[in-house]
Amino acid sequence: MGSISDRVPATPSKPGTAVFVSGVASMGLEILAGRVVAPQFGSSIYTWGSIIGVFLAALSLGYYVGGKRAAVEATHEQMAVLLAATAGYVAVLIFAGELLLAGAAAFPLPPRYASVPAIVLLFGPPTYLLGFISPYGAELTKKEGIGAASGHVYAVGTVGSIVGAFGTTYFLIPSLSVDLIALVFGASLVVTAAWLLLPSPSRRPAATVAVVTLLLVAAVLAPAVGYSVRGEVVYQTQTPYQELEVIDSGDTRTLYLDGQRHSAMDKDDPTRHVFEYTRYFHVPMLVADDVDRVLFIGGGGFSGPKRFAAEYNATVDVVEIDPEVIDVAKEYFRVEEGDGLNIYNAGGRQYLQDTEKTYDLIVLDAYKRDKVPFQLTTVEFMQLANDRLDEDGVLLANVISARSGPASKFYRAQYKTMNEAFPQVYAFPTAGAASVQNIELMATKGDEQVTEAFLRERNRQRDVGLNLSDEIDNFQRTTDTDGVPVLRDDRAPVDSLLEPMAGQRYVVEQTGDGGNESAAASPSVLRADAARSPAFPG
């Protein structure tokens, strides 16, 4: 029996290194796939289930075919070619990924399965090629016996996958763009391929590695720097929660989260509402009396909080879970703490559970079209929000859904859920009946019902900085909730409720150059006679 130094190699073996790197790349690409397909198909459980299934299927096929060929074809040169070919496909993804993604989206599949063709096309081939590496590595390892060789390879590959999972999640995605992360994986594959060919590289494998290296460099350098079809890219990053972009188009600066427009700012008039739906945030000011404390759950570009802080004599607290969103809002959207605007980096539900504050108005603006934190949708959360509101407090939830048809399930379920925690719930759709849109749900704690006539009278009486006549036109006192569930902590099927919206156009209407907004620049105060007016007429 030899010493430990005799049994443990001084440097990693070439096959073991190739297996390790392939594990890093395969798991890293799997996590990256979620960021690549999310702008087109969302990041629901169906998208992630499809990603996991496609990667497992491609790896399994690669293991099977590679295992059959390993005894005849397994050499360092052949492994180098496989790694280089995988890196070459990564270069294609960097250069033409959006084009491939758009083409695959044309397949006429139900929304639940719509992402599968794109995932197969974009990530099936490179994952299949990486599947060859493990059986080739087992064939080339110096371990004695099939069991020892396969066990060694499985262990090394799994460790590589662990490194790829944690490294991509905690280091690469928060620091680099999607293209640069793909470049990291491509470069690691190319470097490993080159090492496998040393010290005496054969001509054809060496030429393959050289060509792929050039392709990777060209793919990264090819796109026009700082430009997209949506405008000039001012800032772009991957956060632990989402892809984030700040894009300028003319006088408008827009915040994109996971490829979807989230907030916008007029660079010449930073507190003007650019998106029509943000004007509805002011409707509760017609209902609640003496609004001194306002809470926004979800910051984004801080369109609502900025306007509230500028317009009203009220303390505005904002809770935003993504610290990068807060930093971007301060740097690019002219958000400044102080003067009644306070920002907290926390989850919305966590904040409400921990705070002892109560509010006159809570605006829930943390939902996306395709990714909704279910813990902010349930009846338990709505009851918590109710507890943090004063006696005449109001909750306004910005829901993205259709107002009718199959794509309205989430909106109607959210309405039904809020109605379990609040005596009165009202809806304000912001676009046409058939389109996916922002629908504002307003809940009040009192037994008195708000009417359209009451809102119009308050709109005439009160100076809230906006003429809300057009918004009041969309007032709905009731909503059909048949066939949808009440969302609860132990069962909130948000993903299945959002599914019918997949592939549908999301309409976000923009205001005109000022719309019906008041020209007053100084903060306004609710008129005393309006604040003392009677409660809601029946």
XYZ file of C-alpha atoms in Angstrom:
538
model
C 0.000 0.000 0.000
C 1.559 3.289 -1.119
C 1.707 6.552 0.754
C -0.913 9.249 0.416
C 1.367 11.191 -1.903
C 1.532 8.152 -4.179
C -2.247 7.849 -4.359
C -3.191 11.537 -4.777
C -1.970 13.239 -7.982
C -0.011 16.467 -7.558
C -2.140 18.203 -10.210
C -5.689 17.511 -11.393
C -5.918 14.994 -14.226
C -6.946 16.279 -17.628
C -10.087 14.101 -17.839
C -11.088 15.104 -14.295
C -10.649 18.780 -15.106
C -12.744 18.431 -18.253
C -15.524 16.715 -16.295
C -15.391 19.403 -13.588
C -15.574 22.267 -16.106
C -18.411 20.594 -17.994
C -20.351 20.356 -14.718
C -19.744 24.039 -14.013
C -20.840 25.029 -17.523
C -23.923 22.814 -17.692
C -25.366 23.998 -14.373
C -24.328 27.594 -15.028
C -26.047 27.586 -18.418
C -29.146 26.045 -16.833
C -29.464 28.918 -14.370
C -28.608 31.452 -17.074
C -31.355 29.983 -19.281
C -33.946 31.410 -16.901
C -32.655 34.931 -17.536
C -32.474 34.382 -21.304
C -36.034 33.119 -21.834
C -37.789 35.185 -19.127
C -38.289 38.330 -21.257
C -40.175 36.281 -23.866
C -41.939 33.616 -21.806
C -41.775 34.800 -18.211
C -40.192 33.013 -15.288
C -43.125 30.991 -14.000
C -42.906 27.475 -12.628
C -43.720 26.177 -16.129
C -40.729 27.957 -17.625
C -38.375 26.688 -14.940
C -39.830 23.185 -15.101
C -39.245 23.193 -18.861
C -35.655 24.387 -18.415
C -34.857 21.644 -15.908
C -36.555 18.981 -18.030
C -34.785 19.980 -21.263
C -31.369 20.104 -19.591
C -31.862 16.701 -17.982
C -33.061 15.199 -21.254
C -30.150 16.642 -23.236
C -27.589 15.502 -20.664
C -29.119 12.023 -20.521
C -28.954 11.690 -24.299
C -25.360 12.904 -24.254
C -24.454 10.416 -21.523
C -26.062 7.572 -23.497
C -24.518 8.330 -26.882
C -21.187 9.321 -25.340
C -21.109 6.109 -23.321
C -21.583 4.001 -26.434
C -18.768 5.836 -28.244
C -16.344 6.262 -25.350
C -14.549 2.929 -25.726
C -13.635 3.739 -29.344
C -13.445 7.553 -29.534
C -12.441 8.778 -26.058
C -9.205 10.747 -26.368
C -7.970 14.053 -25.017
C -8.224 15.502 -28.525
C -11.831 14.389 -28.942
C -12.803 15.851 -25.553
C -11.143 19.111 -26.581
C -13.188 19.207 -29.778
C -16.426 18.573 -27.821
C -15.662 21.364 -25.367
C -14.726 23.726 -28.200
C -17.905 22.860 -30.117
C -19.950 23.630 -27.011
C -18.170 26.973 -26.671
C -18.901 27.640 -30.347
C -22.614 27.178 -29.744
C -22.369 29.524 -26.777
C -20.900 32.097 -29.188
C -23.963 31.625 -31.406
C -26.214 32.247 -28.394
C -24.374 35.475 -27.607
C -24.567 36.697 -31.180
C -28.037 35.510 -32.257
C -29.825 34.382 -29.098
C -32.605 36.984 -29.354
C -33.262 36.053 -32.977
C -33.443 32.341 -32.131
C -35.670 33.098 -29.167
C -38.108 35.115 -31.282
C -38.216 32.412 -33.958
C -38.922 29.652 -31.454
C -41.733 31.713 -29.919
C -43.720 31.316 -33.156
C -44.567 27.660 -32.423
C -48.350 27.371 -31.875
C -48.298 25.738 -28.438
C -50.458 26.273 -25.351
C -48.969 28.921 -23.039
C -47.870 26.317 -20.505
C -45.529 24.679 -23.034
C -44.646 27.729 -25.131
C -41.076 28.017 -23.813
C -40.073 24.411 -24.590
C -39.069 24.882 -28.274
C -36.922 27.904 -27.420
C -35.158 26.107 -24.577
C -34.515 23.073 -26.790
C -33.161 25.217 -29.625
C -30.987 27.470 -27.489
C -29.698 25.091 -24.838
C -30.341 21.542 -26.045
C -27.288 21.224 -28.373
C -24.596 22.555 -25.986
C -25.990 20.534 -23.082
C -26.067 17.404 -25.257
C -22.395 17.901 -26.172
C -21.443 18.391 -22.525
C -23.135 15.065 -21.766
C -20.349 13.307 -23.712
C -17.649 14.536 -21.350
C -18.463 12.374 -18.329
C -18.383 8.972 -20.102
C -15.270 10.037 -22.017
C -13.696 11.112 -18.734
C -14.587 7.781 -17.121
C -12.952 5.931 -20.050
C -9.765 7.985 -19.789
C -9.411 8.091 -16.002
C -6.645 6.046 -14.421
C -8.982 4.594 -11.795
C -9.109 0.811 -11.805
C -12.496 -0.749 -12.399
C -15.728 0.549 -13.894
C -17.232 1.335 -10.499
C -14.262 3.374 -9.299
C -13.992 5.263 -12.582
C -17.692 6.079 -12.839
C -17.930 7.015 -9.146
C -14.960 9.355 -9.513
C -16.453 11.009 -12.579
C -19.910 11.422 -10.989
C -18.355 12.997 -7.894
C -16.158 15.425 -9.847
C -18.982 16.374 -12.225
C -21.398 16.948 -9.341
C -18.887 19.146 -7.522
C -18.533 21.129 -10.759
C -22.303 21.514 -10.953
C -22.405 22.763 -7.362
C -19.730 25.331 -8.154
C -21.625 26.331 -11.305
C -24.906 26.700 -9.402
C -23.572 28.795 -6.533
C -21.065 30.710 -8.635
C -23.647 31.729 -11.244
C -26.317 32.574 -8.679
C -24.270 34.510 -6.163
C -21.409 35.960 -8.183
C -21.927 36.045 -11.950
C -25.573 37.078 -12.238
C -25.301 39.950 -9.736
C -22.122 41.220 -11.441
C -22.311 40.636 -15.208
C -24.702 40.844 -18.145
C -26.142 37.700 -19.730
C -23.718 37.944 -22.662
C -20.674 38.314 -20.435
C -21.766 35.392 -18.250
C -22.103 33.263 -21.385
C -18.639 34.466 -22.417
C -17.235 33.296 -19.057
C -18.585 29.797 -19.662
C -17.431 29.773 -23.289
C -13.957 30.949 -22.317
C -13.649 28.330 -19.560
C -14.558 25.609 -22.062
C -12.030 26.893 -24.608
C -9.218 27.180 -22.042
C -9.900 23.633 -20.835
C -9.940 22.382 -24.436
C -6.581 24.052 -25.099
C -5.076 22.480 -21.971
C -6.253 19.036 -23.054
C -4.251 19.456 -26.276
C -0.960 20.313 -24.568
C 1.926 19.741 -24.890
C 1.669 18.522 -28.497
C -1.588 19.732 -30.043
C -2.816 18.113 -33.239
C -3.515 20.490 -36.092
C -7.279 20.057 -36.512
C -8.248 20.170 -32.803
C -5.949 23.164 -32.287
C -7.475 24.965 -35.270
C -10.964 24.262 -33.900
C -10.069 25.785 -30.545
C -8.547 28.851 -32.246
C -11.588 29.423 -34.463
C -14.000 29.100 -31.565
C -11.947 31.575 -29.547
C -12.258 34.090 -32.357
C -16.016 33.422 -32.578
C -16.471 34.134 -28.876
C -14.573 37.405 -29.100
C -16.453 38.440 -32.241
C -19.833 37.543 -30.715
C -19.219 39.795 -27.732
C -17.827 42.691 -29.762
C -20.338 42.500 -32.627
C -23.402 44.224 -31.051
C -23.439 48.008 -31.132
C -22.221 49.179 -27.760
C -24.886 50.816 -25.589
C -27.783 50.453 -28.025
C -30.891 48.296 -28.325
C -34.000 48.504 -30.485
C -35.740 50.132 -27.497
C -33.263 53.010 -27.339
C -29.940 53.886 -25.776
C -28.872 51.523 -23.002
C -27.812 53.757 -20.115
C -27.241 50.957 -17.611
C -27.635 47.186 -17.582
C -27.017 44.535 -14.963
C -28.157 41.221 -13.554
C -29.371 41.365 -9.958
C -30.099 38.387 -7.707
C -33.783 38.946 -8.496
C -33.997 40.006 -12.155
C -32.410 41.459 -15.261
C -32.356 45.248 -14.999
C -31.951 47.798 -17.786
C -32.220 51.590 -17.900
C -32.986 52.751 -21.448
C -33.383 56.261 -22.828
C -35.664 56.958 -25.774
C -35.992 60.649 -26.529
C -36.986 62.500 -23.374
C -38.201 59.337 -21.633
C -36.074 57.121 -19.400
C -37.525 53.643 -18.817
C -36.689 50.961 -16.289
C -36.960 47.455 -17.734
C -37.124 44.461 -15.387
C -36.766 41.047 -17.020
C -37.354 42.671 -20.397
C -40.660 44.320 -19.432
C -41.306 48.044 -18.983
C -41.726 48.708 -15.288
C -41.346 52.451 -14.695
C -40.652 55.538 -16.772
C -39.533 59.097 -16.143
C -39.782 62.276 -18.162
C -36.203 63.572 -17.943
C -37.429 67.168 -18.198
C -40.191 66.695 -15.600
C -39.129 63.891 -13.228
C -42.349 63.752 -11.177
C -44.744 63.678 -14.150
C -46.596 60.404 -14.558
C -45.465 58.846 -17.853
C -47.448 55.605 -17.571
C -51.197 56.084 -17.315
C -51.706 53.472 -14.602
C -49.551 55.366 -12.066
C -52.119 58.190 -12.052
C -54.557 55.762 -10.389
C -52.302 55.681 -7.322
C -53.892 59.015 -6.409
C -57.515 57.784 -6.448
C -57.370 56.745 -2.747
C -56.613 60.381 -1.924
C -60.234 61.060 -2.889
C -61.413 58.464 -0.376
C -59.175 58.624 2.682
C -59.158 61.622 5.016
C -56.037 63.195 6.504
C -53.465 61.115 4.664
C -50.266 61.605 6.665
C -48.452 58.275 6.160
C -48.162 56.364 2.887
C -46.402 53.043 2.231
C -45.359 51.793 -1.204
C -44.483 48.089 -1.391
C -42.267 47.905 -4.476
C -40.116 50.754 -5.680
C -39.031 50.266 -9.294
C -38.375 53.695 -10.756
C -40.230 55.268 -7.790
C -42.743 57.081 -10.028
C -45.477 57.001 -7.407
C -43.349 57.677 -4.309
C -41.542 60.626 -5.943
C -44.821 62.266 -6.934
C -46.427 61.656 -3.544
C -43.419 63.096 -1.716
C -43.494 66.182 -3.957
C -47.274 66.639 -4.001
C -48.510 65.898 -0.499
C -47.647 66.841 3.075
C -47.211 63.203 3.994
C -44.437 60.836 5.024
C -43.816 58.325 2.213
C -42.117 55.020 3.058
C -40.985 52.684 0.260
C -40.082 49.020 0.714
C -38.016 47.486 -2.111
C -36.512 44.003 -1.919
C -33.828 44.464 -4.604
C -30.980 46.720 -3.412
C -29.810 47.264 -6.995
C -33.217 48.748 -7.878
C -32.795 51.225 -5.024
C -29.312 52.217 -6.202
C -30.499 52.614 -9.808
C -33.476 54.723 -8.729
C -31.175 57.082 -6.866
C -28.607 57.323 -9.659
C -30.812 57.361 -12.758
C -34.342 58.332 -11.645
C -33.595 61.294 -9.377
C -34.792 59.669 -6.179
C -33.551 61.296 -2.985
C -34.267 60.161 0.541
C -35.275 62.799 3.035
C -38.016 65.428 2.967
C -40.564 62.769 3.854
C -39.289 59.968 1.561
C -37.800 56.940 3.344
C -36.537 53.779 1.604
C -36.228 50.348 3.225
C -34.468 47.381 1.635
C -36.708 44.488 2.653
C -39.464 42.201 1.483
C -42.920 43.735 1.670
C -44.457 41.095 3.907
C -41.403 40.958 6.146
C -41.561 44.725 6.594
C -45.252 44.689 7.528
C -44.660 41.874 10.006
C -41.770 43.696 11.686
C -43.010 47.301 11.679
C -45.147 48.885 14.366
C -46.165 51.746 12.076
C -49.651 52.186 10.702
C -50.522 53.896 7.441
C -53.371 55.807 5.861
C -52.597 54.349 2.441
C -50.669 51.262 1.325
C -49.869 50.938 -2.392
C -48.947 47.387 -3.403
C -46.831 47.728 -6.549
C -44.660 44.600 -6.446
C -46.352 42.430 -9.080
C -45.022 41.727 -12.563
C -46.828 40.391 -15.567
C -45.320 36.930 -15.253
C -43.675 36.771 -11.841
C -45.797 37.498 -8.790
C -44.516 36.862 -5.240
C -47.342 34.645 -4.031
C -46.711 35.629 -0.400
C -47.980 39.113 -1.290
C -51.228 37.819 -2.813
C -52.781 35.673 -0.077
C -55.613 36.395 2.301
C -53.168 36.167 5.200
C -51.094 38.967 3.661
C -54.186 41.065 2.974
C -55.247 40.684 6.609
C -51.760 41.788 7.665
C -52.058 44.858 5.434
C -55.484 45.551 6.944
C -53.946 45.464 10.414
C -51.299 48.024 9.378
C -53.909 50.483 8.076
C -55.642 53.113 10.167
C -59.390 52.857 10.654
C -60.168 54.732 7.437
C -57.067 53.454 5.611
C -57.044 52.302 1.996
C -55.104 49.554 0.192
C -54.410 49.919 -3.542
C -52.980 46.900 -5.416
C -51.540 47.260 -8.909
C -52.473 43.972 -10.609
C -51.387 42.969 -14.126
C -54.040 40.851 -15.811
C -56.887 41.026 -18.301
C -60.261 42.328 -17.135
C -62.230 39.500 -18.776
C -61.726 36.150 -20.453
C -59.268 33.341 -19.532
C -56.413 35.807 -18.943
C -58.447 37.519 -16.192
C -58.114 34.661 -13.694
C -55.407 36.249 -11.601
C -57.198 39.594 -11.374
C -60.465 37.986 -10.357
C -58.753 35.696 -7.816
C -56.917 38.661 -6.313
C -60.185 40.615 -6.092
C -61.865 37.656 -4.373
C -58.948 37.281 -1.956
C -58.888 40.953 -1.021
C -62.647 40.778 -0.438
C -62.002 38.160 2.254
C -59.896 40.646 4.231
C -61.660 43.951 3.401
C -65.386 44.768 3.452
C -65.232 46.721 0.189
C -63.107 46.176 -2.930
C -63.312 48.171 -6.182
C -61.573 47.858 -9.534
C -60.165 50.386 -12.000
C -59.135 48.753 -15.324
C -56.776 50.960 -17.327
C -57.140 49.628 -20.919
C -59.436 47.674 -23.245
C -61.345 44.641 -22.051
C -59.409 41.985 -23.965
C -55.847 43.156 -23.303
C -53.463 42.283 -20.491
C -53.155 45.547 -18.578
C -52.706 47.176 -15.190
C -55.857 46.884 -13.098
C -55.958 48.855 -9.857
C -57.798 47.199 -6.977
C -58.820 49.526 -4.141
C -59.914 48.111 -0.777
C -61.425 50.073 2.108
C -61.971 49.077 5.737
C -65.350 50.722 6.354
C -68.777 49.256 5.683
C -69.806 52.289 3.613
C -69.629 51.799 -0.132
C -67.815 54.165 -2.480
C -69.835 55.235 -5.506
C -68.824 56.830 -8.777
C -70.839 59.925 -7.869
C -68.966 60.240 -4.588
C -65.586 60.020 -6.356
C -66.618 62.678 -8.872
C -67.743 65.014 -6.113
C -64.496 64.533 -4.216
C -62.546 65.081 -7.440
C -64.247 68.476 -7.767
C -63.703 69.375 -4.132
C -60.166 68.215 -3.524
C -56.839 69.364 -4.886
C -54.775 66.198 -5.221
C -52.565 67.548 -7.983
C -54.409 65.668 -10.735
C -57.793 65.783 -12.413
C -58.879 62.152 -12.072
C -62.083 62.349 -14.142
C -60.828 59.913 -16.779
C -59.693 57.446 -14.131
C -63.070 57.582 -12.396
C -64.710 56.681 -15.730
C -63.210 53.187 -15.308
C -64.622 52.650 -11.804
C -66.104 49.157 -11.253
C -68.041 48.458 -8.079
C -68.196 44.671 -8.444
C -66.310 41.925 -10.255
C -67.310 38.398 -11.206
C -65.253 35.961 -9.104
C -66.945 32.678 -10.018
C -64.534 29.856 -10.788
C -61.423 31.380 -9.191
C -59.946 30.500 -5.787
C -59.235 32.537 -2.698
C -55.437 32.643 -2.458
C -54.053 31.336 0.822
C -50.592 30.727 2.216
C -51.059 26.956 1.976
C -52.487 27.132 -1.556
C -51.852 30.057 -3.872
C -51.719 28.691 -7.452
C -50.468 31.999 -8.838
C -48.500 30.391 -11.682
C -51.527 28.567 -13.070
C -53.614 31.745 -12.811
C -50.972 33.710 -14.715
C -50.538 31.015 -17.378
C -53.321 32.207 -19.755
C -51.518 35.559 -20.081
C -48.407 33.971 -21.622
C -47.798 35.224 -25.142
C -50.454 37.948 -24.928
C -49.615 41.587 -25.525
C -49.241 43.671 -22.396
C -50.698 47.148 -22.894
C -49.137 49.968 -20.879
C -50.693 53.249 -21.938
C -48.671 56.449 -21.699
C -49.977 59.848 -20.719
C -49.706 62.882 -22.970
C -47.310 65.764 -22.375
C -48.743 66.515 -19.001
C -52.181 64.979 -19.442
C -54.702 66.295 -16.922
C -52.088 66.997 -14.308
C -52.226 70.097 -12.179
C -49.720 72.771 -13.059
C -49.055 73.487 -9.398
C -45.417 72.869 -8.537
C -45.592 73.211 -4.772
C -46.965 70.487 -2.476
C -50.720 70.680 -2.153
C -52.842 70.072 0.892
C -56.300 68.508 0.940
C -58.808 71.283 1.426
C -60.213 71.468 4.927
C -63.838 71.464 3.770
C -63.202 68.329 1.702
C -61.532 66.573 4.608
C -64.647 67.194 6.709
C -67.136 66.100 4.039
C -69.530 63.239 4.769
C -68.552 59.607 4.435
C -69.361 57.636 1.325
C -72.975 57.889 0.236
C -74.768 54.619 -0.246
